[in-house]
Coordinates of C-alpha atoms and ligand atoms in Angstrom, one line a residue:
M6 CA 0.0 0.0 0.1
I7 CA 1.3 3.5 -0.9
L8 CA 0.1 6.2 1.4
V9 CA -0.2 9.8 -0.2
T10 CA -0.3 12.8 2.1
G11 CA -1.5 16.1 0.5
A12 CA -3.7 14.0 -1.7
T13 CA -6.4 16.7 -2.4
G14 CA -3.7 19.3 -3.6
T15 CA -2.2 20.3 -6.7
V16 CA 0.7 17.5 -6.7
G17 CA -1.0 15.0 -4.7
R18 CA -4.2 14.8 -6.6
A19 CA -2.1 14.5 -9.9
L20 CA -0.1 11.6 -8.3
V21 CA -3.1 9.7 -7.0
D22 CA -4.6 9.7 -10.4
Q23 CA -1.2 8.5 -11.8
L24 CA -0.9 5.7 -9.1
A25 CA -4.6 4.7 -9.6
A26 CA -4.1 4.5 -13.4
L27 CA -1.0 2.3 -12.7
G28 CA -3.2 0.2 -10.5
A29 CA -1.2 0.6 -7.4
P30 CA -2.9 0.4 -4.1
V31 CA -3.3 3.7 -3.0
R32 CA -4.4 5.3 0.3
A33 CA -5.0 8.9 0.5
V34 CA -4.7 11.2 3.4
T35 CA -7.1 14.4 3.9
R36 CA -8.5 16.3 6.9
R37 CA -11.9 16.3 4.7
P38 CA -12.5 12.8 3.4
D39 CA -16.1 13.9 2.6
R40 CA -14.9 16.6 0.2
A41 CA -11.9 14.6 -1.5
A42 CA -13.5 13.8 -4.8
L43 CA -10.6 11.1 -5.4
P44 CA -11.0 8.2 -7.8
E45 CA -12.7 4.9 -7.5
G46 CA -11.0 2.5 -5.7
V47 CA -8.4 5.0 -3.6
D48 CA -8.8 4.2 0.0
V49 CA -9.6 7.9 1.4
V50 CA -8.7 8.4 5.1
Y51 CA -8.9 11.1 7.5
A52 CA -5.5 12.1 9.0
D53 CA -3.8 15.3 10.0
L54 CA 0.2 15.7 10.0
G55 CA -0.3 17.5 13.5
E56 CA -2.0 14.5 15.1
P57 CA 0.5 11.7 15.5
D58 CA -2.3 9.3 16.4
S59 CA -4.3 9.9 13.4
L60 CA -0.8 9.0 11.3
T61 CA -0.4 5.8 13.1
A62 CA -4.0 4.5 12.0
A63 CA -3.4 5.8 8.4
L64 CA 0.0 4.0 8.0
R65 CA -1.3 0.4 8.8
R66 CA 0.0 -2.0 6.2
V67 CA 1.7 0.9 4.2
R68 CA 5.0 0.0 2.5
R69 CA 5.9 3.6 0.8
V70 CA 4.7 7.0 1.6
F71 CA 4.6 10.1 -0.2
L72 CA 5.1 13.0 2.2
L73 CA 3.7 16.6 1.4
S74 CA 3.5 19.1 4.1
D75 CA 3.6 22.9 3.8
G76 CA 4.3 26.3 5.3
P77 CA 5.7 26.9 8.8
D78 CA 4.5 23.5 10.1
I79 CA 6.7 21.4 7.8
P80 CA 9.6 20.7 10.3
R81 CA 7.1 19.5 12.7
H82 CA 4.7 17.9 10.4
D83 CA 7.4 15.9 8.5
A84 CA 8.9 14.8 11.9
N85 CA 5.4 13.5 13.0
L86 CA 5.0 11.5 9.8
A87 CA 8.6 10.3 9.9
R88 CA 8.4 8.7 13.4
A89 CA 5.1 7.2 12.8
A90 CA 6.4 5.8 9.5
A91 CA 9.4 4.4 11.1
R92 CA 7.2 2.9 14.0
A93 CA 4.9 1.4 11.5
G94 CA 7.7 -0.3 9.5
V95 CA 7.4 1.6 6.3
D96 CA 10.0 0.9 3.9
S97 CA 10.6 4.2 2.4
V98 CA 9.5 7.9 2.2
V99 CA 9.3 10.2 -0.9
K100 CA 9.3 13.7 0.5
L101 CA 8.3 16.7 -1.6
S102 CA 10.8 19.3 -0.8
S103 CA 11.8 22.5 -2.4
G104 CA 14.2 23.0 -5.3
R105 CA 15.9 25.9 -3.3
V106 CA 17.1 23.6 -0.6
A107 CA 19.7 22.6 -3.1
D108 CA 21.1 26.2 -3.0
P109 CA 23.5 26.2 -0.2
S110 CA 23.1 30.1 0.1
A111 CA 19.4 29.9 0.5
A112 CA 18.6 30.8 4.1
D113 CA 15.1 32.2 3.7
P114 CA 12.1 30.5 5.4
V115 CA 10.8 27.7 2.8
P116 CA 14.3 26.2 2.1
R117 CA 14.9 26.3 5.9
W118 CA 11.5 24.5 6.8
H119 CA 12.3 21.8 4.0
R120 CA 15.8 21.3 5.1
A121 CA 14.4 20.6 8.7
G122 CA 11.7 18.4 7.1
E123 CA 14.4 16.3 5.2
Q124 CA 16.6 15.9 8.2
A125 CA 13.5 14.8 10.3
V126 CA 13.2 11.8 7.6
L127 CA 17.0 11.2 7.8
D128 CA 16.8 11.1 11.6
A129 CA 13.9 8.6 11.6
G130 CA 16.2 6.0 9.8
L131 CA 14.0 5.6 6.8
A132 CA 15.0 4.9 3.3
W133 CA 14.2 8.2 1.6
T134 CA 13.9 10.2 -1.7
F135 CA 13.6 13.9 -1.8
L136 CA 12.1 15.7 -4.7
R137 CA 13.2 19.3 -4.9
P138 CA 11.1 21.1 -7.5
M139 CA 11.6 24.7 -8.6
G140 CA 8.5 27.0 -8.8
F141 CA 5.3 25.7 -10.1
M142 CA 3.8 26.4 -13.2
S143 CA 0.4 26.2 -11.4
N144 CA 1.3 29.4 -9.4
A145 CA 0.1 31.4 -12.5
L146 CA -3.3 30.2 -11.4
A147 CA -3.2 33.3 -9.1
W148 CA -3.4 35.4 -12.0
A149 CA -6.8 33.7 -13.4
G150 CA -9.0 36.3 -11.5
P151 CA -7.3 39.4 -12.6
I152 CA -7.0 38.0 -16.4
R153 CA -10.9 37.1 -16.3
A154 CA -11.7 40.7 -14.7
T155 CA -9.3 43.0 -16.2
A156 CA -6.9 41.1 -18.7
A157 CA -4.1 42.5 -16.6
V158 CA -1.5 40.8 -14.4
E159 CA 0.7 42.5 -11.6
A160 CA 3.5 40.7 -10.2
P161 CA 6.8 41.8 -8.6
F162 CA 10.5 41.0 -9.5
A163 CA 10.0 41.4 -13.3
A164 CA 13.5 40.5 -14.0
G165 CA 13.6 37.2 -12.1
R166 CA 13.5 34.0 -14.0
V167 CA 12.5 30.7 -12.7
A168 CA 12.6 27.1 -14.5
V169 CA 9.1 26.6 -13.6
I170 CA 7.8 22.8 -13.7
D171 CA 4.7 21.2 -14.3
P172 CA 3.2 19.8 -11.1
A173 CA 1.9 16.8 -13.2
D174 CA 5.8 16.1 -13.9
I175 CA 6.5 16.2 -10.2
A176 CA 3.7 13.7 -9.9
A177 CA 5.2 11.5 -12.6
V178 CA 8.6 11.5 -10.9
A179 CA 7.0 10.8 -7.5
A180 CA 5.0 7.9 -9.1
R181 CA 8.2 6.3 -10.2
A182 CA 9.8 6.7 -7.0
L183 CA 7.1 4.9 -5.2
T184 CA 6.7 2.3 -7.7
E185 CA 10.1 1.4 -8.7
D186 CA 13.3 0.4 -7.0
G187 CA 16.5 2.3 -7.3
H188 CA 15.6 5.8 -6.0
G189 CA 16.6 5.5 -2.3
G190 CA 19.1 7.9 -1.2
R191 CA 18.7 10.2 -4.0
A192 CA 17.6 13.9 -4.0
H193 CA 16.3 15.2 -7.3
L194 CA 16.3 18.9 -8.5
L195 CA 13.4 19.1 -10.7
T196 CA 12.6 21.9 -13.2
G197 CA 10.7 22.6 -16.4
P198 CA 12.6 23.1 -19.8
Q199 CA 13.0 26.9 -19.6
A200 CA 13.6 29.7 -17.0
L201 CA 10.7 32.2 -17.4
S202 CA 10.1 35.6 -16.1
P203 CA 6.6 36.6 -15.0
G204 CA 6.3 38.9 -18.2
E205 CA 7.4 36.0 -20.3
M206 CA 4.9 33.8 -18.7
V207 CA 2.0 36.5 -19.1
A208 CA 3.0 36.8 -22.9
T209 CA 2.7 32.9 -23.4
L210 CA -0.7 33.0 -21.5
A211 CA -2.0 36.0 -23.7
E212 CA -0.9 33.9 -27.1
V213 CA -2.5 30.7 -25.7
L214 CA -5.7 32.6 -24.7
G215 CA -5.8 34.6 -27.7
L216 CA -5.9 37.8 -25.5
P217 CA -4.1 41.0 -25.3
L218 CA -2.8 40.9 -21.6
A219 CA -1.2 43.7 -19.9
F220 CA 1.9 43.1 -17.4
T221 CA 2.8 45.6 -14.8
E222 CA 5.6 45.1 -12.4
V223 CA 4.7 46.1 -8.6
S224 CA 6.7 46.4 -5.5
P225 CA 7.5 43.6 -3.2
A226 CA 5.6 45.4 -0.5
A227 CA 2.5 45.9 -2.7
A228 CA 2.5 42.3 -3.8
R229 CA 2.8 41.0 -0.1
E230 CA -0.1 43.4 0.8
A231 CA -2.1 41.6 -2.0
L232 CA -1.4 38.2 -0.3
L233 CA -2.5 39.6 3.0
G234 CA -5.6 40.8 1.4
H235 CA -6.2 37.1 0.2
G236 CA -6.0 35.7 3.7
V237 CA -2.2 34.6 3.6
S238 CA -0.9 34.9 7.2
P239 CA 2.0 37.4 7.6
E240 CA 4.6 34.6 8.2
M241 CA 3.7 32.9 5.0
A242 CA 3.5 36.2 3.1
D243 CA 6.9 37.0 4.2
A244 CA 8.2 33.5 3.1
I245 CA 6.4 33.9 -0.4
T246 CA 8.0 37.3 -0.7
A247 CA 11.4 35.8 -0.1
L248 CA 11.0 33.2 -2.6
R249 CA 10.0 35.6 -5.1
A250 CA 13.0 37.8 -4.5
A251 CA 15.1 34.7 -5.0
S252 CA 14.1 34.6 -8.7
L253 CA 16.7 37.6 -9.1
E254 CA 19.5 35.0 -8.3
P255 CA 20.8 32.7 -10.9
F256 CA 20.2 29.6 -9.2
T257 CA 16.5 29.6 -9.8
A258 CA 17.0 29.9 -13.6
T259 CA 18.9 26.4 -13.5
V260 CA 17.4 23.8 -15.9
T261 CA 17.8 20.1 -15.1
P262 CA 17.5 17.1 -17.3
T263 CA 16.1 15.2 -14.3
V264 CA 12.2 14.9 -15.4
E265 CA 13.2 13.2 -18.8
Q266 CA 15.9 11.0 -17.3
L267 CA 13.5 9.6 -14.8
T268 CA 10.3 9.6 -16.8
G269 CA 11.4 9.0 -20.3
R270 CA 9.5 12.2 -21.4
P271 CA 10.6 15.8 -21.6
A272 CA 9.3 18.0 -19.0
A273 CA 6.2 20.0 -20.2
T274 CA 6.6 23.5 -21.4
F275 CA 4.8 26.5 -19.7
R276 CA 2.7 26.6 -23.0
A277 CA 1.6 23.2 -22.8
W278 CA 0.7 23.7 -19.1
A279 CA -1.4 26.8 -20.2
E280 CA -3.2 25.0 -22.9
R281 CA -4.3 22.5 -20.4
H282 CA -5.7 25.1 -18.2
R283 CA -7.2 27.4 -20.3
K284 CA -10.5 26.7 -18.7
E285 CA -9.2 28.2 -15.5
F286 CA -8.5 31.3 -17.3
G287 CA -12.1 31.5 -18.5
H288 CA -11.2 30.3 -21.9
G289 CA -12.3 26.8 -23.6
Ligands
LIG326 N1 4.2 26.3 -5.4 C1 5.4 26.1 -5.7 O1 5.9 26.9 -6.5 C2 6.4 25.3 -4.9 C3 7.6 25.1 -5.3 C4 8.5 24.2 -4.8 C5 8.0 23.3 -3.7 N2 6.7 23.5 -3.4 C6 6.1 22.8 -1.9 O2 5.0 22.0 -2.5 C7 4.1 21.8 -1.4 C8 2.8 22.2 -1.8 O3 2.4 21.3 -2.7 P1 0.9 21.7 -3.3 O4 1.0 22.9 -4.1 O5 0.6 20.5 -4.5 O6 0.0 21.7 -2.1 P2 -1.7 22.2 -2.0 O7 -2.0 22.2 -3.3 O8 -1.2 23.6 -1.4 O9 -2.3 21.3 -1.0 C9 -2.0 21.2 0.3 C10 -2.3 19.9 0.8 O10 -1.9 19.5 1.9 C11 -2.8 19.0 2.6 N3 -2.6 19.3 4.1 C12 -2.8 20.7 4.7 N4 -2.4 20.6 5.9 C13 -2.6 19.4 6.3 C14 -2.6 18.8 7.6 N5 -2.3 19.5 8.8 N6 -2.5 17.6 7.8 C15 -2.7 16.8 6.4 N7 -2.8 17.4 5.1 C16 -2.6 18.6 5.2 C17 -4.1 19.5 2.2 O11 -5.2 18.6 2.3 P3 -6.7 18.7 3.1 O12 -6.9 20.2 3.1 O13 -7.5 18.0 2.1 O14 -6.4 18.1 4.4 C18 -3.7 19.6 0.7 O15 -3.9 18.3 0.1 C19 4.9 22.7 -0.1 O16 5.8 21.7 0.6 C20 5.7 23.7 -1.0 O17 6.9 24.1 -0.2 C21 5.9 24.6 -3.8

């Protein structure tokens, strides 16, 4: 049995779909099983990474775990899962981490949280694989509302470039790591095929949607205020602002061949991702 945490989120849902399509036995963790809407045949269970007892129950008869946690709780939640998995006799854990963990100079919150999470998995003595993706293409869905409303996008750090990755490619790598042997003890830096600036992503969206879209650079402070206005906590808004600032550093523009090496398929382009998500932007 493979346990997938974060199963209702962007990467986890794609992973559950791919594992179910492969016929692998999957148990999916959510705090809201009634709302999970996961494929037939998937064993959907309640668990909370903040409640170790719920993890013990979810881990019965599990061999491999996909560990997805988020935000300031990452160190504590990863430690809870890793300890419970070790007690349950789990063989291996595939942890979704962050690409910037691989940048030794990165000291802002998100890479710090994920480094602590990786360490918790190591400390539990489990066999491990760390997936370290660069920024997700799906972050562009935050622009869907403004595009539908005003055909205009605002973003900070216009000169920054990130080798953004399609979350479906992260899921494809995770599915391999969870169903094949030979991934133990490996940390994979996962990227898309091209480093893009926010303006270049908006230009691609304009072509795919067949719309003129305006792009305006805003200050980091204004972008942080916008996050707070959407209900993001001040701690998370600071962490996201630091991540966005890191796009000015050469590291985030690094392109790796890892997705293709591990899946046998080239990493998806941002254009292909945008074509698959036209509906969310109000087109198709
Ligand atoms: N976005 C990026 O650019 C980027 C880049 C690199 C790495 N990452 C990393 O990717 C991860 C986020 O992945 P994602 O975008 O796929 O996630 P997501 O769509 O935000 O979904 C979060 C998932 O976590 C689950 N969850 C939240 N709190 C939980 C708790 N206390 N106990 C159990 N489950 C809980 C939610 O499930 P329920 O609500 O159903 O319980 C949901 O399935 C983070 O670790 C982030 O640092 C993101």
